[in-house]
PDB file of C-alpha atoms in Angstrom:
ATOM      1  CA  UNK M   1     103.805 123.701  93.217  1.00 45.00           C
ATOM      2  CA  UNK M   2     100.789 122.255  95.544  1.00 47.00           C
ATOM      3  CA  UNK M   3      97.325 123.469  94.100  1.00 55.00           C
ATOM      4  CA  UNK M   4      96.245 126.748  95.634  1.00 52.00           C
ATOM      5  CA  UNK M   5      93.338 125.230  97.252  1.00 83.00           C
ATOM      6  CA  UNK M   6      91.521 126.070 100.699  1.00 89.00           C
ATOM      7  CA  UNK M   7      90.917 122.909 102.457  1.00 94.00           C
ATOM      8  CA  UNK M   8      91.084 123.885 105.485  1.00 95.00           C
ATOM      9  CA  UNK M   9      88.511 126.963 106.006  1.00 88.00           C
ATOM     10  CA  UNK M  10      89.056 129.130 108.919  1.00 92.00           C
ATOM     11  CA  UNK M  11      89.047 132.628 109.841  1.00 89.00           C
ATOM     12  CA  UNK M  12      90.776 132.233 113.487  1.00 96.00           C
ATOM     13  CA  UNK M  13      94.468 131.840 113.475  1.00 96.00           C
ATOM     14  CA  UNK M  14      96.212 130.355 117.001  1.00 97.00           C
ATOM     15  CA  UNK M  15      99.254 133.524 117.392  1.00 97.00           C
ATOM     16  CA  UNK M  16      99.992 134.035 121.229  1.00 97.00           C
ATOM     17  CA  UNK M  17     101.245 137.144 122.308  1.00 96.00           C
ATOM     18  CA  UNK M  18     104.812 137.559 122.772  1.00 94.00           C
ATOM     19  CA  UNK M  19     104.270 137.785 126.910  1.00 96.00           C
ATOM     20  CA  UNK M  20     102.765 134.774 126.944  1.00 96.00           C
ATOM     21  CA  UNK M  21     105.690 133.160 124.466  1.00 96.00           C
ATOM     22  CA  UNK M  22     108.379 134.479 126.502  1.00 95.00           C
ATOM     23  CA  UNK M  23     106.760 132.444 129.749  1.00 96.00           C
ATOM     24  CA  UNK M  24     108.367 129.277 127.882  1.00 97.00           C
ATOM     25  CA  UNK M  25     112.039 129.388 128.422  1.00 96.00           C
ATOM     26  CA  UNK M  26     113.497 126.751 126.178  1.00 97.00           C
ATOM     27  CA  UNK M  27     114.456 127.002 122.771  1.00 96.00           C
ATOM     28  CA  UNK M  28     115.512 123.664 121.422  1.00 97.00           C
ATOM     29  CA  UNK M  29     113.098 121.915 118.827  1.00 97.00           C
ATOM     30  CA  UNK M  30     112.929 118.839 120.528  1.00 97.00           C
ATOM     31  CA  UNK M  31     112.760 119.510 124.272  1.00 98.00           C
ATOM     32  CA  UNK M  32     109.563 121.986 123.457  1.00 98.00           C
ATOM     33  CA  UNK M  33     108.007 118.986 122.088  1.00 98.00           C
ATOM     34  CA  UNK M  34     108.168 116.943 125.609  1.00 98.00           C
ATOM     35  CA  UNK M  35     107.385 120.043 127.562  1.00 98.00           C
ATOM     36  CA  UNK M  36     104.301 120.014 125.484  1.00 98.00           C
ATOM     37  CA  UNK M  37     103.714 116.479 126.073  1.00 98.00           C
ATOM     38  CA  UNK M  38     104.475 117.066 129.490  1.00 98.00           C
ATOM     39  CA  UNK M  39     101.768 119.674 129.808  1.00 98.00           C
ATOM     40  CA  UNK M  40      99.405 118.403 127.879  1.00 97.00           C
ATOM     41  CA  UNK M  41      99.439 115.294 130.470  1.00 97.00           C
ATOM     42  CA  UNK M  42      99.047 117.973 133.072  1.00 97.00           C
ATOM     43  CA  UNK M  43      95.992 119.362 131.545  1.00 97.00           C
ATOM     44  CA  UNK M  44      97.914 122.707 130.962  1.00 98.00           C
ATOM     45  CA  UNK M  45      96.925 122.999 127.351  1.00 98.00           C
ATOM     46  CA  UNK M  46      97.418 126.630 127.217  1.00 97.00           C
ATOM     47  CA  UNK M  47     101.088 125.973 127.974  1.00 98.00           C
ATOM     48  CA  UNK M  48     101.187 122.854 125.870  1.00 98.00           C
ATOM     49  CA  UNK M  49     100.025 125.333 122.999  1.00 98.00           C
ATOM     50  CA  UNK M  50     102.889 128.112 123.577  1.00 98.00           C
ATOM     51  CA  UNK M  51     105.294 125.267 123.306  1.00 98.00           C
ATOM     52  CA  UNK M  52     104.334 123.514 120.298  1.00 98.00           C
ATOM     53  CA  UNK M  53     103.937 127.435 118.821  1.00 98.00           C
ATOM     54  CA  UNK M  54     107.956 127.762 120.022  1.00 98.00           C
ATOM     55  CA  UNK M  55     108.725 124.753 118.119  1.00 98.00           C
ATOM     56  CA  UNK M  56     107.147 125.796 115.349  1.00 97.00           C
ATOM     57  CA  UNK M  57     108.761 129.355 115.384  1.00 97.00           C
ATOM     58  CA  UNK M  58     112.437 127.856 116.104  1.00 97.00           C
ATOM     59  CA  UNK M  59     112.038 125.146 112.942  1.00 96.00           C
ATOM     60  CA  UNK M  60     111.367 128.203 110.611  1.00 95.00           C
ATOM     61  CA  UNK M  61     114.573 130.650 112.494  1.00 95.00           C
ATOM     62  CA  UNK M  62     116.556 127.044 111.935  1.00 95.00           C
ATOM     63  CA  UNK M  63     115.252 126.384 108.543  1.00 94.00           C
ATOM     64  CA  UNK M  64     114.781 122.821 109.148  1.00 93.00           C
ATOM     65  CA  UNK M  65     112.094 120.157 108.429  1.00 95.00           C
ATOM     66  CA  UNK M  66     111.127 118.480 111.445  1.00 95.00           C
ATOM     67  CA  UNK M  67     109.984 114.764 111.342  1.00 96.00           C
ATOM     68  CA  UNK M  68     106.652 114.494 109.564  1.00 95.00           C
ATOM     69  CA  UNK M  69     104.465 113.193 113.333  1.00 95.00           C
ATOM     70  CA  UNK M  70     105.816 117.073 114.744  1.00 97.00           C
ATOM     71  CA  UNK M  71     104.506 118.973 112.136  1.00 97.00           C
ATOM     72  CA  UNK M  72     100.894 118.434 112.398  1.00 98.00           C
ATOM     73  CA  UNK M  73     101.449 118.078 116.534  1.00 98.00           C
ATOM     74  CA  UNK M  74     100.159 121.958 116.788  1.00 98.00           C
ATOM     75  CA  UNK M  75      96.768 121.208 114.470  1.00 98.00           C
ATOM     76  CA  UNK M  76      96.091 117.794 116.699  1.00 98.00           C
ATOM     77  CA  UNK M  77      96.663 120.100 120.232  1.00 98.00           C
ATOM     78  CA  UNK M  78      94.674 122.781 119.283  1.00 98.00           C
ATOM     79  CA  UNK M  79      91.421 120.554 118.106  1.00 98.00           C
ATOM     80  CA  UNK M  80      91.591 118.865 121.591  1.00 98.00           C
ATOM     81  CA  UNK M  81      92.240 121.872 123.622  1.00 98.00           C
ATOM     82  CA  UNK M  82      89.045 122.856 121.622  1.00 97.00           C
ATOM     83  CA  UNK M  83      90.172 125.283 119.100  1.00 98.00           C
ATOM     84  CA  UNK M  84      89.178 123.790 115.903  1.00 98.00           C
ATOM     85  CA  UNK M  85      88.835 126.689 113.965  1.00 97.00           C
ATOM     86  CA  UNK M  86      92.422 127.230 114.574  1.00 98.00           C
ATOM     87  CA  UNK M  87      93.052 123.896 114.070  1.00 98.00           C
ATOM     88  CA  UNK M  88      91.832 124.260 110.780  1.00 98.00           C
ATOM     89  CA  UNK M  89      93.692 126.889 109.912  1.00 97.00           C
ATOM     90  CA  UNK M  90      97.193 125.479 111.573  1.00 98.00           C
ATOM     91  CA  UNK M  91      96.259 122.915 108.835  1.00 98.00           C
ATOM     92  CA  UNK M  92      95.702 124.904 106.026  1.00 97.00           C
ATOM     93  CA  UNK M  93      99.258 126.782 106.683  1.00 96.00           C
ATOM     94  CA  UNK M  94     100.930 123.481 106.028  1.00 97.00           C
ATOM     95  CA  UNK M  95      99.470 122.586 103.483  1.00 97.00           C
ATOM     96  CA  UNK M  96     100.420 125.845 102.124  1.00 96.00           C
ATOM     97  CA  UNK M  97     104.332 124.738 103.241  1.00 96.00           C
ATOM     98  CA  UNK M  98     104.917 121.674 101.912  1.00 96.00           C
ATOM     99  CA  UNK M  99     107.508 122.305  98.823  1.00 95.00           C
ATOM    100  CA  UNK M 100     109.244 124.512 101.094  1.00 96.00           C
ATOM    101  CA  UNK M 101     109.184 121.613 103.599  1.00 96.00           C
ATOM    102  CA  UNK M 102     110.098 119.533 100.610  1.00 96.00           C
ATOM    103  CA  UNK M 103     113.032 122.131  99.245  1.00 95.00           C
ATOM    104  CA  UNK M 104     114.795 122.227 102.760  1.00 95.00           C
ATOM    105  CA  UNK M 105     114.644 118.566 103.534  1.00 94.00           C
ATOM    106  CA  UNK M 106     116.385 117.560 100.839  1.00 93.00           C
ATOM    107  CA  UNK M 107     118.368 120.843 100.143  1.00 91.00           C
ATOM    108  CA  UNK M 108     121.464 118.548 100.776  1.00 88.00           C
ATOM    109  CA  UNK M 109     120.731 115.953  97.907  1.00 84.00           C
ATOM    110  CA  UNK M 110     122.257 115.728  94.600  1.00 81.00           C
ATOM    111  CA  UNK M 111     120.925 113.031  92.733  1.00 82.00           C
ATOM    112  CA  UNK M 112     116.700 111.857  92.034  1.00 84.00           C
ATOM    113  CA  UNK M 113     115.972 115.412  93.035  1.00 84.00           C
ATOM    114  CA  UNK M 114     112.938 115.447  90.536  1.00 87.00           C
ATOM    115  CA  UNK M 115     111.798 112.230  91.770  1.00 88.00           C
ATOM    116  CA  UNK M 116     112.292 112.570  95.618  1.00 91.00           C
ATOM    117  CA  UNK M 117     110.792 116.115  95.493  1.00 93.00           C
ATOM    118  CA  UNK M 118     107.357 114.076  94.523  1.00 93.00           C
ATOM    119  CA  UNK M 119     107.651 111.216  96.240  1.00 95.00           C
ATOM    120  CA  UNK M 120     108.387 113.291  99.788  1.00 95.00           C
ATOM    121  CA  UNK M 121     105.796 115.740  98.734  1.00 96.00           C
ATOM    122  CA  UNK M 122     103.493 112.599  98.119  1.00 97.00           C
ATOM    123  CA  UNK M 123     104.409 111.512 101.643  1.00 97.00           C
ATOM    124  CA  UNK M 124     104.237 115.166 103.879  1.00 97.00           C
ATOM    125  CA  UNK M 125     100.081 115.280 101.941  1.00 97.00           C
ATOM    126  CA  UNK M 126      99.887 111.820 102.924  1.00 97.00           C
ATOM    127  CA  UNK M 127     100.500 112.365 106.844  1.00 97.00           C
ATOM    128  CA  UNK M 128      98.600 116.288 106.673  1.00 98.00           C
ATOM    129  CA  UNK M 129      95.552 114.576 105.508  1.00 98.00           C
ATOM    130  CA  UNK M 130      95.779 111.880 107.848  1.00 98.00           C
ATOM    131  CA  UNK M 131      95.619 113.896 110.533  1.00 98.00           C
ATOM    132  CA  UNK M 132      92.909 116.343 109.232  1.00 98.00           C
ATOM    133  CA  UNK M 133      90.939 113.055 108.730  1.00 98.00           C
ATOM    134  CA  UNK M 134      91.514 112.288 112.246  1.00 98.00           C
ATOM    135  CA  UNK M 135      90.731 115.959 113.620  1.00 98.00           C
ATOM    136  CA  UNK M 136      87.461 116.297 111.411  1.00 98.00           C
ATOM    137  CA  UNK M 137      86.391 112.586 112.446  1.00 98.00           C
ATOM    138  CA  UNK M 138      86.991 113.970 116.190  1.00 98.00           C
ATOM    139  CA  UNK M 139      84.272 117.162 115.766  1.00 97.00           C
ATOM    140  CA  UNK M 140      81.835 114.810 114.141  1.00 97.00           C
ATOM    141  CA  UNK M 141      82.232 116.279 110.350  1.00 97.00           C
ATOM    142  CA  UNK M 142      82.230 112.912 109.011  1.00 97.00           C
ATOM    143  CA  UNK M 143      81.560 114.096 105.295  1.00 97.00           C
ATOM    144  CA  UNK M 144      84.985 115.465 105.223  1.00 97.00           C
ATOM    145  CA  UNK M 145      86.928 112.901 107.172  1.00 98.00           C
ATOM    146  CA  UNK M 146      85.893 110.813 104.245  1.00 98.00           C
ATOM    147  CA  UNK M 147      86.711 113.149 101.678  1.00 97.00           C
ATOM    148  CA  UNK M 148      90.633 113.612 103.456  1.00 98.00           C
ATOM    149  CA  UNK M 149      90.824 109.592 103.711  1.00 98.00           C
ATOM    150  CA  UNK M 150      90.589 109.598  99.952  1.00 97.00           C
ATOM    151  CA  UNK M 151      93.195 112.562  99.641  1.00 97.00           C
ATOM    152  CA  UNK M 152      95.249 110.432 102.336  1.00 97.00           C
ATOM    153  CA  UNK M 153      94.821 107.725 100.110  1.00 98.00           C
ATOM    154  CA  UNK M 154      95.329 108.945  96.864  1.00 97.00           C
ATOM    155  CA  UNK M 155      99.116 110.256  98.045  1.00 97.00           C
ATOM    156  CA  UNK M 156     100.372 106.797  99.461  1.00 96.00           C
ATOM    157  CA  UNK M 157      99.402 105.678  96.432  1.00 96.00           C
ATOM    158  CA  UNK M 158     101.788 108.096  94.857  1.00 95.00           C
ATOM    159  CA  UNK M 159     104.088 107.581  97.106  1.00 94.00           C
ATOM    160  CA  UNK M 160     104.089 104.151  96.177  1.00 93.00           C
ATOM    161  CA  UNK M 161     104.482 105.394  92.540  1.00 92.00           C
ATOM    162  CA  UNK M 162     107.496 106.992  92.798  1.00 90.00           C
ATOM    163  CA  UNK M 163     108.992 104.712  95.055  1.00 89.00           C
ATOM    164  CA  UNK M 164     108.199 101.775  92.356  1.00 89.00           C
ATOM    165  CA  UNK M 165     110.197 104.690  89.654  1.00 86.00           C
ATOM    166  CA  UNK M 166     113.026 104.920  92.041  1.00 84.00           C
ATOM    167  CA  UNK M 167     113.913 101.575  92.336  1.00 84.00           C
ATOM    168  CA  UNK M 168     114.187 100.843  88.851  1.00 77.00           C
ATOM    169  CA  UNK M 169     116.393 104.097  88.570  1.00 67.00           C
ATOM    170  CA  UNK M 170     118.770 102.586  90.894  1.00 57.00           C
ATOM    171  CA  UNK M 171     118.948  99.165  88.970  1.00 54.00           C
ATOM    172  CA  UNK M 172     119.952 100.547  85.572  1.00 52.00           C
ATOM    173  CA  UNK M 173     122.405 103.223  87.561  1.00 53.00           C
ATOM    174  CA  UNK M 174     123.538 100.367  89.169  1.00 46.00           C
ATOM    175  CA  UNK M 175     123.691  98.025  85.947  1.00 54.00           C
ATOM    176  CA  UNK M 176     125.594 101.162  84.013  1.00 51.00           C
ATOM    177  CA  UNK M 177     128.244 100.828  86.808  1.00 43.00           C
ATOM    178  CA  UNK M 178     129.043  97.679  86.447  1.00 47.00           C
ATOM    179  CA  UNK M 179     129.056  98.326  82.738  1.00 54.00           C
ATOM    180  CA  UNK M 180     131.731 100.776  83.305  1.00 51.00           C
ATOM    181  CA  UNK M 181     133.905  99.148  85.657  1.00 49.00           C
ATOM    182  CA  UNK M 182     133.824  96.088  83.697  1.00 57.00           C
ATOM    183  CA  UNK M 183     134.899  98.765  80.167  1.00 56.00           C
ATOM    184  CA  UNK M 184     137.767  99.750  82.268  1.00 51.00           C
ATOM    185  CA  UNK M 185     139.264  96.740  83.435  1.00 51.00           C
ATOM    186  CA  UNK M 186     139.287  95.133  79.690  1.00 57.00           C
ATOM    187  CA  UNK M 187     141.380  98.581  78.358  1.00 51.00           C
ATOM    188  CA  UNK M 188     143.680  98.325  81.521  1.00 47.00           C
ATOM    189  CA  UNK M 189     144.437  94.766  80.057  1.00 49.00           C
ATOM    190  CA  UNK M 190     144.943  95.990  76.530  1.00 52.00           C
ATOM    191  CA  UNK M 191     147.119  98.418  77.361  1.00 44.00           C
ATOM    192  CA  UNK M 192     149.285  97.269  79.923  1.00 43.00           C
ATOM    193  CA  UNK M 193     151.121  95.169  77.780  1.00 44.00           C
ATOM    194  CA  UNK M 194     151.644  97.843  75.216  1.00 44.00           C
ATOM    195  CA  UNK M 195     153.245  99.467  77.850  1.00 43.00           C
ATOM    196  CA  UNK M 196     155.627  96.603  78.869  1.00 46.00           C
ATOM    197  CA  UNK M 197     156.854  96.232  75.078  1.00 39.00           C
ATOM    198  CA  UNK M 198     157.293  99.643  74.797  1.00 46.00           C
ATOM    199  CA  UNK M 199     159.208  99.370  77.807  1.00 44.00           C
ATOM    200  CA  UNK M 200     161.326  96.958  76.683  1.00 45.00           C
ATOM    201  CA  UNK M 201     161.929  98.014  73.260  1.00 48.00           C
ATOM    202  CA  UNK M 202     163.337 101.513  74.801  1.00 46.00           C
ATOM    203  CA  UNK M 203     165.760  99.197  76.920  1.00 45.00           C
ATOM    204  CA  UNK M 204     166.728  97.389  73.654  1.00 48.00           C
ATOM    205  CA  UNK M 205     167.261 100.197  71.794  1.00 51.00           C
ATOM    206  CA  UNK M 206     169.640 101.894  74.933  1.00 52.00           C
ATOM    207  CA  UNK M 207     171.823  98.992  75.039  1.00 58.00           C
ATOM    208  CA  UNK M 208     172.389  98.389  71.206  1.00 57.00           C
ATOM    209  CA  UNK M 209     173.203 102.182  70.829  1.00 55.00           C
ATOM    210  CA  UNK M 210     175.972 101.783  73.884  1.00 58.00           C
ATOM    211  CA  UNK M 211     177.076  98.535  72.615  1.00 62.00           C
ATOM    212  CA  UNK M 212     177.874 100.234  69.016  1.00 59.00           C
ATOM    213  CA  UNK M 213     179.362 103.159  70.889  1.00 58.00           C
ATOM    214  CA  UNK M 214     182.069 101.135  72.899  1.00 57.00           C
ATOM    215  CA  UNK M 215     182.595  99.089  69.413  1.00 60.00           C
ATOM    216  CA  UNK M 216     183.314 102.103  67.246  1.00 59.00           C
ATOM    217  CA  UNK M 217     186.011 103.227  70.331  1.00 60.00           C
ATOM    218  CA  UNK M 218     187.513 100.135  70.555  1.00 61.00           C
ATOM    219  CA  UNK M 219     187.759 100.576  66.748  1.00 60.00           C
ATOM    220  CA  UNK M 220     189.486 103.958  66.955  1.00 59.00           C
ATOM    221  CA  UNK M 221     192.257 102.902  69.590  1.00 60.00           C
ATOM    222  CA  UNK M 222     193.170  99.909  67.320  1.00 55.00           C
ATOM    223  CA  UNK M 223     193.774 102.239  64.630  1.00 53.00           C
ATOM    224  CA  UNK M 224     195.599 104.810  66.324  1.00 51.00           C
ATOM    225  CA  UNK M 225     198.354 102.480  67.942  1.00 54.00           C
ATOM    226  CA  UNK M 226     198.875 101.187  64.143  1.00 53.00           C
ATOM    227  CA  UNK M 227     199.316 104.483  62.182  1.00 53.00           C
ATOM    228  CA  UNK M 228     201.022 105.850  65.221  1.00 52.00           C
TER     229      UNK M 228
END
């Protein structure tokens, strides 16, 4: 689990009303993300907002993790429609998601789960931070824009890390393969003769036993005719 820490303090969260939600019609992921876009080049940021809140909403009814440059789209919006203290706290609830982020993206995968958990989670911190760096740079607070560059840092260095762990894992998986493929073709070789011999001693053994059969017949007749 992430630390329980507060980076992000804030006492104003951005929740619309549901009237104001309902004035957005569309419901896919995606195509709420270039409405947004689209208003937010109109200078409609209230309507840019709703969207981006949409999104948000239909990734959690979909439970599915959105590329990494949509999730911190809502923080970025609200800061330049001048809500940073929402902004802040938009932040802070992602932070708060990440190993559920983490757990859903790769719900599907069935091998490295221990290591891809960290190095995704590693990545996810990595972008958040970037972004709160560039938010907090935005309003001035240059103290902590610093102080999230070296958080932003510190996690591509993980990333890095576990990348570095991963590859090696998939040389000596890859190595052991070989290995085995190599262990079976040697026993197919050592045993498919056996096989054959066996094979052809059964054959051997069929014809000797009907050979002695026909003799011992033959054998019979003979005698028959001469005591008959």
């Amino acid at each position: 689990m992430v630390e329980n820490t507060n980076y992000f303090n804030s006492l104003k969260s951005y929740i619309p009303n549901k009237s104001d939600l309902n004035t957005i019609s569309e419901n896919n992921f995606y195509e709420l993300q270039k409405l947004a876009t689209a208003f937010k080049d109109d200078n409609q940021w209230d309507n840019a907002l709703l969207c981006l809140y949409k999104a948000k909403l239909v990734s959690i009814q979909e439970n599915f993790s959105p590329e990494l440059q949509y999730t911190t789209r809502l923080a970025l919006f609200l800061q330049q429609a001048g809500l940073f203290e929402e902004s802040k706290s938009e932040l802070q609830a992602l932070f708060n998601n990440v190993d559920n982020y983490v757990h859903i993206l790769l719900s599907n995968q069935r091998t490295n789960q221990a290591i891809l958990r960290r190095k995704y989670k590693a990545i996810y911190l990595e972008n958040l931070f970037d972004k709160a760096r560039l938010i907090y740079k935005r309003e001035q607070q240059i103290e902590q824009a610093t102080i999230f560059k070296d958080k932003r840092d510190e996690y591509r260095k993980q990333e890095k890390h576990f990348d570095e762990i991963l590859s090696e894992q998939t040389d000596i998986e890859l190595e052991e393969f070989y290995k085995e493929i190599e262990e079976d073709i040697i026993a197919e070789k050592l045993i498919t003769p056996n096989k054959n011999i066996q094979s052809k001693n059964k054959i051997s053994t069929k014809q000797e036993t009907m050979e002695g059969l026909v003799g011992l017949i033959i054998i019979i007749i003979i005698l028959w005719f001469i005591f008959k």
